[in-house]
XYZ file of C-alpha atoms in Angstrom:
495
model
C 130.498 -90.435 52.148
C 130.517 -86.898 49.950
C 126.904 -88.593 48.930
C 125.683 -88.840 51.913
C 126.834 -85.295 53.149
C 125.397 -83.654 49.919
C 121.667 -85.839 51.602
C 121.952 -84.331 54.176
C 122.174 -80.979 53.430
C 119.687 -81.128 50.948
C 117.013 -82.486 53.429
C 118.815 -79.652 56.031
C 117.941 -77.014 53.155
C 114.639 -78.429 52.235
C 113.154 -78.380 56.227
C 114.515 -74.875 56.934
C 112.512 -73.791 53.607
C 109.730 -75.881 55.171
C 109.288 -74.331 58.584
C 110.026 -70.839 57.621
C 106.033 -70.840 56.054
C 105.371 -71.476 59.723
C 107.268 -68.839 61.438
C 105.317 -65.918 59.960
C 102.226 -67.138 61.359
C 104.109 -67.574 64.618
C 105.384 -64.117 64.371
C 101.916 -63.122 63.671
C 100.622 -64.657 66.900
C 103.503 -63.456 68.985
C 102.877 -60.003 68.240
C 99.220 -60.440 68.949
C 100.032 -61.472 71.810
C 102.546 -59.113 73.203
C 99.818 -56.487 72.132
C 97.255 -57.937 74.101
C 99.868 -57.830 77.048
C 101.157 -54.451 76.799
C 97.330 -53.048 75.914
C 97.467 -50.827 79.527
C 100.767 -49.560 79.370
C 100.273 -48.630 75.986
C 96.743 -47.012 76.998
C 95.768 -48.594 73.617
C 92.128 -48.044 74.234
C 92.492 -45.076 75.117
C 93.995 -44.132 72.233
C 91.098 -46.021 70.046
C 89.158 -43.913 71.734
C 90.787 -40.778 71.137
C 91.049 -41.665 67.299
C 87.581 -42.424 67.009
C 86.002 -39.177 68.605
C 89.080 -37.348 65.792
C 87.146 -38.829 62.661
C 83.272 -38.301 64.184
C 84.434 -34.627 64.162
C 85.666 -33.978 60.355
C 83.331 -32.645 58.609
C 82.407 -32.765 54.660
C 84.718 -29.840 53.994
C 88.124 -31.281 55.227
C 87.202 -34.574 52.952
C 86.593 -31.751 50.143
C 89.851 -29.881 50.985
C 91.704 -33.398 51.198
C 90.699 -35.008 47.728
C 91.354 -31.147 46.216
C 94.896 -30.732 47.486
C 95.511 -34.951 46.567
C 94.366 -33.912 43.274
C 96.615 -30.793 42.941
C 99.184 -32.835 43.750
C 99.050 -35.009 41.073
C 98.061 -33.053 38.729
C 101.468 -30.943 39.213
C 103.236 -34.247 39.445
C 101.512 -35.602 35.903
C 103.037 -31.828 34.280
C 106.172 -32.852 35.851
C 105.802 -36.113 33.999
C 104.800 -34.921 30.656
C 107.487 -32.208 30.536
C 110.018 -34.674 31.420
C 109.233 -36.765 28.645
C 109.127 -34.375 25.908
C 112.517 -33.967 26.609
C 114.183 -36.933 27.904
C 111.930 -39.293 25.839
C 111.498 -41.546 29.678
C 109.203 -41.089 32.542
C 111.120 -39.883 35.810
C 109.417 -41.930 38.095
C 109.820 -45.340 36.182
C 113.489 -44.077 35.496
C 114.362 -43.378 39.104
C 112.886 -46.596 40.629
C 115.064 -48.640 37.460
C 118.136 -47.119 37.869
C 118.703 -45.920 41.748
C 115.707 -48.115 43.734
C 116.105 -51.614 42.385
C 119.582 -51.484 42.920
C 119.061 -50.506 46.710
C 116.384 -53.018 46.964
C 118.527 -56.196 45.267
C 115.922 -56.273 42.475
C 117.510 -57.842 38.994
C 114.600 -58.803 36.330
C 115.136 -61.839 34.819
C 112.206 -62.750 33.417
C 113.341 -61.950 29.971
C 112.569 -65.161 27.229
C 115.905 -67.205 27.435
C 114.816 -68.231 24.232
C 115.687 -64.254 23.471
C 118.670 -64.989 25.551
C 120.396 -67.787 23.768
C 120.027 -65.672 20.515
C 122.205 -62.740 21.459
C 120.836 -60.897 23.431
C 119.191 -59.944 27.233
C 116.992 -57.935 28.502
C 117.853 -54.437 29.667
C 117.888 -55.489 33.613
C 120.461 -58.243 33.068
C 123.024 -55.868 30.015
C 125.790 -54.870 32.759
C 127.333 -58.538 32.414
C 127.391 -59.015 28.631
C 130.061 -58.149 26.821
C 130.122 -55.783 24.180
C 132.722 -57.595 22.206
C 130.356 -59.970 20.507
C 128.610 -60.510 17.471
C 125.528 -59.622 17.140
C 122.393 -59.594 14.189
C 122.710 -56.111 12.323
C 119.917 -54.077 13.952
C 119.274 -52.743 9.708
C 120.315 -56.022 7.898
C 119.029 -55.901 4.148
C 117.103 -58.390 2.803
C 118.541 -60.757 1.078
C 116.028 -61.724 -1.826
C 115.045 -57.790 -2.795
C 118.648 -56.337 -1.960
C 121.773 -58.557 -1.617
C 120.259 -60.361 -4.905
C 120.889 -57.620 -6.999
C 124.447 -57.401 -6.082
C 124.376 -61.198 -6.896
C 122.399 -61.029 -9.886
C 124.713 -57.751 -11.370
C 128.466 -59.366 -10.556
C 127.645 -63.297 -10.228
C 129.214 -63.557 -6.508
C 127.620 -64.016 -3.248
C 127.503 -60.798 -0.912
C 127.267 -62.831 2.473
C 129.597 -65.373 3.649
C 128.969 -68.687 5.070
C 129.835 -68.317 8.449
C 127.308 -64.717 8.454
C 124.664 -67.229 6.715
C 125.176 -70.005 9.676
C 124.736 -67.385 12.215
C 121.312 -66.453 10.640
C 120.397 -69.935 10.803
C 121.071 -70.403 14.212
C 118.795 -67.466 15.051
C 115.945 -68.204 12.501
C 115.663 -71.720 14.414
C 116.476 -70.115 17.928
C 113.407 -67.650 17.356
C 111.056 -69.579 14.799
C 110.452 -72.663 16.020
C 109.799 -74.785 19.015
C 109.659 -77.774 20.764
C 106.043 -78.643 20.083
C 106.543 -77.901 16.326
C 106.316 -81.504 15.090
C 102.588 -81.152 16.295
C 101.633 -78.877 13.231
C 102.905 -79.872 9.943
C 103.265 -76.731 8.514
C 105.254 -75.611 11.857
C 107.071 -79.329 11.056
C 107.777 -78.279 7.668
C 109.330 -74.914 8.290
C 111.637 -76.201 11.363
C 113.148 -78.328 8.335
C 112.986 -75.389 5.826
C 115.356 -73.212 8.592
C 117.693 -75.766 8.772
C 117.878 -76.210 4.662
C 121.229 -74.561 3.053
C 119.821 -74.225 -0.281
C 117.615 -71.383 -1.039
C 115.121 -72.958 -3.322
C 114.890 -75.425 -1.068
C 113.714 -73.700 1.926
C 111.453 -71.537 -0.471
C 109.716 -74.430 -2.061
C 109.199 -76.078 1.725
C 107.936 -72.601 2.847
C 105.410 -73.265 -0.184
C 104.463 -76.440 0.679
C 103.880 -74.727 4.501
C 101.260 -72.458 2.682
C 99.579 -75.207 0.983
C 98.325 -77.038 4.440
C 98.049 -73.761 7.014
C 98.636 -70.083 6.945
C 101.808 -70.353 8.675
C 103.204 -66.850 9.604
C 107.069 -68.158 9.991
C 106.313 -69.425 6.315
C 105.184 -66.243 4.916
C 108.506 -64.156 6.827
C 110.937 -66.671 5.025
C 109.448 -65.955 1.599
C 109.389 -62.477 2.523
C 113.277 -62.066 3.230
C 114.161 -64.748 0.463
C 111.800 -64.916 -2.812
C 110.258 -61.327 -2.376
C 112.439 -59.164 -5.438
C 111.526 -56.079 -4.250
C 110.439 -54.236 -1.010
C 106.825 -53.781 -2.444
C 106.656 -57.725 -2.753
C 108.426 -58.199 0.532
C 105.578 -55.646 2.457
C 102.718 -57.454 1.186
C 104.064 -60.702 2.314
C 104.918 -59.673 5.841
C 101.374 -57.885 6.049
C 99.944 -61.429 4.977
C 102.331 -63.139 8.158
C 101.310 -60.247 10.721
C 97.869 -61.399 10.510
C 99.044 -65.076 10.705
C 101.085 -63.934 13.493
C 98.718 -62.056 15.367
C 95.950 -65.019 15.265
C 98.927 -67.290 16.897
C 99.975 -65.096 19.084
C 96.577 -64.427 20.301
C 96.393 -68.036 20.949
C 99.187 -68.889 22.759
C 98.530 -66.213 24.922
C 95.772 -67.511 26.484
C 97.523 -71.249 26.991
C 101.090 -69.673 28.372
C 100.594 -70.519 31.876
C 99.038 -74.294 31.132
C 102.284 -75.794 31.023
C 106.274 -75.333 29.544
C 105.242 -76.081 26.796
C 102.978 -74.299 25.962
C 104.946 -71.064 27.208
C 107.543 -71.928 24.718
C 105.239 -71.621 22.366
C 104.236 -68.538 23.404
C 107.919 -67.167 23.443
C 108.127 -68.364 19.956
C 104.886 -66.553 18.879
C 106.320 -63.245 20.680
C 109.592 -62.994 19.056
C 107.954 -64.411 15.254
C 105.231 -61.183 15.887
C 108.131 -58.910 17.094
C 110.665 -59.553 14.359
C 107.386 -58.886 11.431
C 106.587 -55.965 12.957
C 110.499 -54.668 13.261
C 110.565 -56.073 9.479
C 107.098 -54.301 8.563
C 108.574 -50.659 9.940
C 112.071 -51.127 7.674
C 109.954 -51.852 4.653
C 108.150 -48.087 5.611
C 111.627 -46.838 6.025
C 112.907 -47.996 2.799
C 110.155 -47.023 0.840
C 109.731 -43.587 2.172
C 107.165 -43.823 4.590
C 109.288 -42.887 7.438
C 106.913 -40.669 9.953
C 104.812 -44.294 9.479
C 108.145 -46.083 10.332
C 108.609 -43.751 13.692
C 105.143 -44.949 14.718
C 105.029 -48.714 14.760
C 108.885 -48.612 15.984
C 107.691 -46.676 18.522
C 104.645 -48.574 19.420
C 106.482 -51.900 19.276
C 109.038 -50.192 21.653
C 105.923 -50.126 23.985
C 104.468 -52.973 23.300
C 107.648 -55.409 24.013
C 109.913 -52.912 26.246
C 111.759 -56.731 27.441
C 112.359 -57.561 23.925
C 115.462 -55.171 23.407
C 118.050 -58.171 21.877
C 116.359 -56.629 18.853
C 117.566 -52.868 19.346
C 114.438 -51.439 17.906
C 115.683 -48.024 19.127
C 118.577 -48.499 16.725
C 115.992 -48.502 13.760
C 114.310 -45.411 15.341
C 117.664 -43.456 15.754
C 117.977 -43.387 11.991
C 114.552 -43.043 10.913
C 114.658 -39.883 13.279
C 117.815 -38.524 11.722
C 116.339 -38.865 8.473
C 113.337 -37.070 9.794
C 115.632 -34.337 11.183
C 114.076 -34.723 14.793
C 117.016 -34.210 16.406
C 115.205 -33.121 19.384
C 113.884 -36.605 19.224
C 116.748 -38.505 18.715
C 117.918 -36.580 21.787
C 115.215 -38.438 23.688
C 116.191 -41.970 22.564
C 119.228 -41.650 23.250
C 118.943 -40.107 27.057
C 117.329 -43.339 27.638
C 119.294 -46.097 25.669
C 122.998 -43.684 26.304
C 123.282 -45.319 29.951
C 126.092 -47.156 31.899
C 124.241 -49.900 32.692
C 123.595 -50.964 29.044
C 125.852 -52.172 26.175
C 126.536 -49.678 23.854
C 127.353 -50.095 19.698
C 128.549 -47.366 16.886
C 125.076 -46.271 16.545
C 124.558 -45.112 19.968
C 128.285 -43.459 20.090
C 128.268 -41.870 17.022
C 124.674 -40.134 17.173
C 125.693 -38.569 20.140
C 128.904 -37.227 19.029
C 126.946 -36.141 15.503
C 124.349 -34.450 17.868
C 126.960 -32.722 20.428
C 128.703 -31.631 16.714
C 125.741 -29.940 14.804
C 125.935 -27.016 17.401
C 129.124 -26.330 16.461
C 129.722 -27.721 13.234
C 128.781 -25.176 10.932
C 131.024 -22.362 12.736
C 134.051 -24.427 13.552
C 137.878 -23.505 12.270
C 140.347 -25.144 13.123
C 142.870 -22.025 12.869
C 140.146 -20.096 15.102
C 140.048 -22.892 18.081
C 144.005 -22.908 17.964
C 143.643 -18.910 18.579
C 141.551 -18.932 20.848
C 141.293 -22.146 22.681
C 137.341 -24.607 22.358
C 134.696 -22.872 23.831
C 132.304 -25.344 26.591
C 130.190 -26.588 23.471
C 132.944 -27.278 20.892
C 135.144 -29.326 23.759
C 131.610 -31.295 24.764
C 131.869 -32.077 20.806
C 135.159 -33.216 20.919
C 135.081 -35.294 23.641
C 131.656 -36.892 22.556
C 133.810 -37.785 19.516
C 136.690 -39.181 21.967
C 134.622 -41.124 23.038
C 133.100 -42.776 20.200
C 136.754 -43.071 18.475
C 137.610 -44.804 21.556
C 134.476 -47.208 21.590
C 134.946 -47.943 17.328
C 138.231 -46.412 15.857
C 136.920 -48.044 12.670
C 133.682 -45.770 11.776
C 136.088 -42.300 11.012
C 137.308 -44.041 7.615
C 134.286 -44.982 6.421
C 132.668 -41.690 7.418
C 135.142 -39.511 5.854
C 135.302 -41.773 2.669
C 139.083 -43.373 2.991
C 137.386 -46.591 2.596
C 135.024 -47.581 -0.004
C 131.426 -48.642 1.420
C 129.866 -51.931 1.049
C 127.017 -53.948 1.888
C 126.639 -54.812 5.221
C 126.679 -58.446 6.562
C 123.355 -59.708 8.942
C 126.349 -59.647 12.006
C 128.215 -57.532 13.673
C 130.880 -57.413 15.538
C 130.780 -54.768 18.326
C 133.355 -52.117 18.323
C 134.990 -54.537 15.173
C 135.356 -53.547 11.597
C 131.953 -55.027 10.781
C 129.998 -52.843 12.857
C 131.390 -49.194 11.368
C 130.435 -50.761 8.063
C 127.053 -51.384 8.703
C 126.870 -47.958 10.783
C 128.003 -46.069 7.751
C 126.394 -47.682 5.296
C 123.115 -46.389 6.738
C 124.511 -43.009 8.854
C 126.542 -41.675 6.403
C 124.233 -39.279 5.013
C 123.048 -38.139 7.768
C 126.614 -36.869 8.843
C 126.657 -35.541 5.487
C 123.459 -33.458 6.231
C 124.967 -31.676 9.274
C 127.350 -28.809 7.980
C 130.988 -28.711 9.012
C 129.729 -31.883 11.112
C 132.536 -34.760 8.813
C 135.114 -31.085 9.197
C 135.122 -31.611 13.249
C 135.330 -35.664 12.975
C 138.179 -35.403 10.943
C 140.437 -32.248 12.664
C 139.075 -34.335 15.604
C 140.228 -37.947 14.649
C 143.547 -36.396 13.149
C 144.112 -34.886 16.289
C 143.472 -38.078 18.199
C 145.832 -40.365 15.553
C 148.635 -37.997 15.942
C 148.894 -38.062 19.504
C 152.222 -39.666 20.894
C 150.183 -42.212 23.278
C 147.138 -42.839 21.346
C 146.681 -46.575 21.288
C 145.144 -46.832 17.669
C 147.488 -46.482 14.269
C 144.920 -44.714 12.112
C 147.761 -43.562 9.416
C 148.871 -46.849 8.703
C 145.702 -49.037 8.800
C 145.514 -50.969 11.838
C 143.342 -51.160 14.666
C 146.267 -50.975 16.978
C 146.996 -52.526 20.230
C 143.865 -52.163 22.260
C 142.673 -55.025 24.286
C 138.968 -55.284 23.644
C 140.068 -55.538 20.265
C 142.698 -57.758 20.301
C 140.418 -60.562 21.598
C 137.709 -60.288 18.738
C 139.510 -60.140 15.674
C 139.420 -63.380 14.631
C 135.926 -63.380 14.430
C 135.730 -59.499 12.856
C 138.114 -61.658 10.177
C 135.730 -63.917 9.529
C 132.689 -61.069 9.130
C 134.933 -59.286 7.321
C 135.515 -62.275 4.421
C 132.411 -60.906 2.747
C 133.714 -57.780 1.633
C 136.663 -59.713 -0.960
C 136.186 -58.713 -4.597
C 133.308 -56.495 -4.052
C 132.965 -53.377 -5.716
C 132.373 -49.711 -3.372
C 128.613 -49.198 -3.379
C 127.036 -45.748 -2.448
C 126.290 -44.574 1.160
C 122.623 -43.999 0.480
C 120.084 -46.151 2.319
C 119.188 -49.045 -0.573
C 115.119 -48.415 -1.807
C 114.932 -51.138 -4.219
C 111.207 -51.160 -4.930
């Protein structure tokens, strides 16, 4: 009976979607109709008439005047534009229409890969329902044959855990392979190779990949695995982009022929993004970092959709390293919004930048004297703030606990994440004056107060409920850091 029901609604649903095709052309001829009756009362020919003698009488100069003023126009409206994105680092127009219009209008894009999806991550339309206490791939992960190898190859023990190494291998075969792999047997080789536990193992398959094609998932895995040094590691991504680029040229052409074939192309897409996002670290790490700014910054604009990877979390800190603070101002105006998730990086840069104005003059004695002026309490609140969204970044900053090396996940607002965040932002804090002096009369100030929810002085993360539910997992991140030694807070160069 329920069966039969369920029919007949379907069929119901199915003929209403049917008809309503029809209804606009009955609309259409309705109105056309009730035109053609009303055409007296409405003197509509009169009118025609009345319009038409109106344009025989312009002459050249009002079309002159009318294209100069249109262009005036939007000529003032382009300044408009460019000013607003020196500063803000967005366009105004495109910012508007995202964040106020589409919201009016019902819009939600969803047309984000849900290949990107099931890896971690959404697209920037869809961020308001994902929650921030998750793990996620560490935006500045190392790699693990030219830098977690040395730690390996210097004490004997393995920096990453096996539960951090599972969740890489989940998104290696989530983003470098495919359904139609077993048609190429390189591609057939390597969806093997991800799923291998043993390093030399998936090394020697990603030779035997070589050896039939010039497979560009091949060349990444060799890259992050065999390469020794960041020199070795460049030169083998360079050698995948191309590979990359000729496949992704290809599927692009075939990504409407079938589902298949648009996996493919998603596949393609996030194998190009992630060697480009790889190619820009390795400019980072050896130097290069103006070179860095540029292809993060034209990948940015390239694959705006793509932001599971949080690119503009590599561009924050090639900026601060640049100094471009002015810059990093602009990134973070766009990516500092309500609407998306937010992580240490995002919290902390803006506290660091709201602090360098009033870092180097700051006194603790003097503000109890006479009370925080408007910039030193926007500080302090900035810092509130990202205390509140990570109390675990202040003891790493300010050097109560030893640095290590970061795992490939975090967990947001968890002990993993300040870890990674100070491993890499450390010295940047350190290259603001007074800037770690204001975190720390700041931080004391918020562990000492009678109803703050987080037990700074005696360890613990306290009682607070986005944390409660993630520890586990943050336990499990965390294993990796038994019986290491404290490393330095510098950025790793091995080259």
């Amino acid at each position: 009976m329920a069966e039969a029901g369920t029919g007949f609604l379907e069929q119901l649903k199915s003929c209403i979607v049917w008809s309503w095709t029809y209804l606009w052309t009955l609309w259409f001829f309705v109105m056309l109709f009730l035109v053609y009756i009303l055409r007296v009362p409405l003197k509509i020919n009169d009118n025609l008439t009345t319009v038409s003698m109106f344009l025989n009488t312009l002459t050249p100069k009002f079309y002159v005047a009318l294209t100069g003023t249109s262009s005036l126009i939007s000529g003032l409206i382009l300044i408009f534009e460019w000013w607003y994105f020196r500063k803000y680092g967005t366009s105004f127009i495109e910012q508007v229409s995202v964040s106020h219009l589409r919201p009016l209008l019902g819009g939600v894009d969803n047309s984000a890969p849900s290949t990107a999806n099931a890896a971690g991550g959404e697209a920037d339309s869809s961020r308001q329902s994902v929650s921030e206490c998750k793990v996620w791939r560490n935006p500045l992960n190392l790699f693990r044959g030219a830098e977690y190898n040395r730690y390996t190859w210097v004490t004997g023990r393995e920096p990453l855990t096996y539960y951090d190494m599972n969740l890489s291998a989940q998104d290696h075969q989530t983003f470098f392979t495919c359904d139609t792999d077993h048609l190429r047997p390189a591609d057939a080789i390597m969806q093997k190779a991800w799923r291998e536990r043993n390093p030399q193992a998936r090394i020697s398959a990603a030779h035997e990949a070589l050896e039939l094609n010039e497979c560009a998932t091949a060349y990444i895995l060799l890259a992050e695995e065999e390469a020794t040094t960041i020199v070795e590691a460049e030169k083998l991504f360079k050698q995948a982009l191309k590979a990359g680029e000729g496949c992704y040229r290809r599927s692009q052409q075939l990504q409407h022929h079938g589902a298949q074939y648009e996996a493919q192309h998603r596949r393609d897409t996030n194998v190009l993004v992630y060697i480009k996002r790889r190619l820009a670290m390795c400019a980072r790490k050896l130097g290069r970092t103006r070179e860095a700014v540029k292809m993060m910054r034209d990948l940015m604009k390239e694959f705006p959709l793509l932001s599971m990877f949080n690119i503009h979390e590599n561009l924050l800190e090639a900026l601060l390293e640049l100094q471009a603070y002015a810059d990093v101002q602009a990134v973070l105006a766009k990516y500092d919004d309500i609407s998306l998730p937010k992580s240490a990086t995002i919290c902390y840069t803006a506290a660091l930048l709201k602090a360098r104005a009033v870092s180097d003059k700051f006194s603790p004695e003097a503000a109890s004297r006479r009370g925080l002026s408007t910039a030193e309490m926007n500080a302090v609140e900035a810092i509130h703030r990202a205390v509140e969204f990570n109390p675990h970044v202040p003891k790493y900053l300010l050097e109560m606990k030893s640095l290590i090396l970061p795992p490939e996940h975090i967990l947001k607002r968890g002990d993993s994440e300040a870890i990674a965040y100070a491993f890499f932002h450390l010295q940047h804090w350190k290259r603001v004056e007074g800037a770690l002096n204001l975190l720390h009369c700041t931080w004391e100030g918020i562990s000492q107060h009678p109803l703050c929810p987080f037990k700074f002085r005696d360890g613990k993360s306290g009682k607070h409920p986005a944390l409660q539910s993630v520890a586990p997992a943050d336990e499990d991140l965390r294993e990796h850091t038994r019986g290491l030694t404290a490393m330095t807070s510098s950025v790793p160069t091995f080259c």
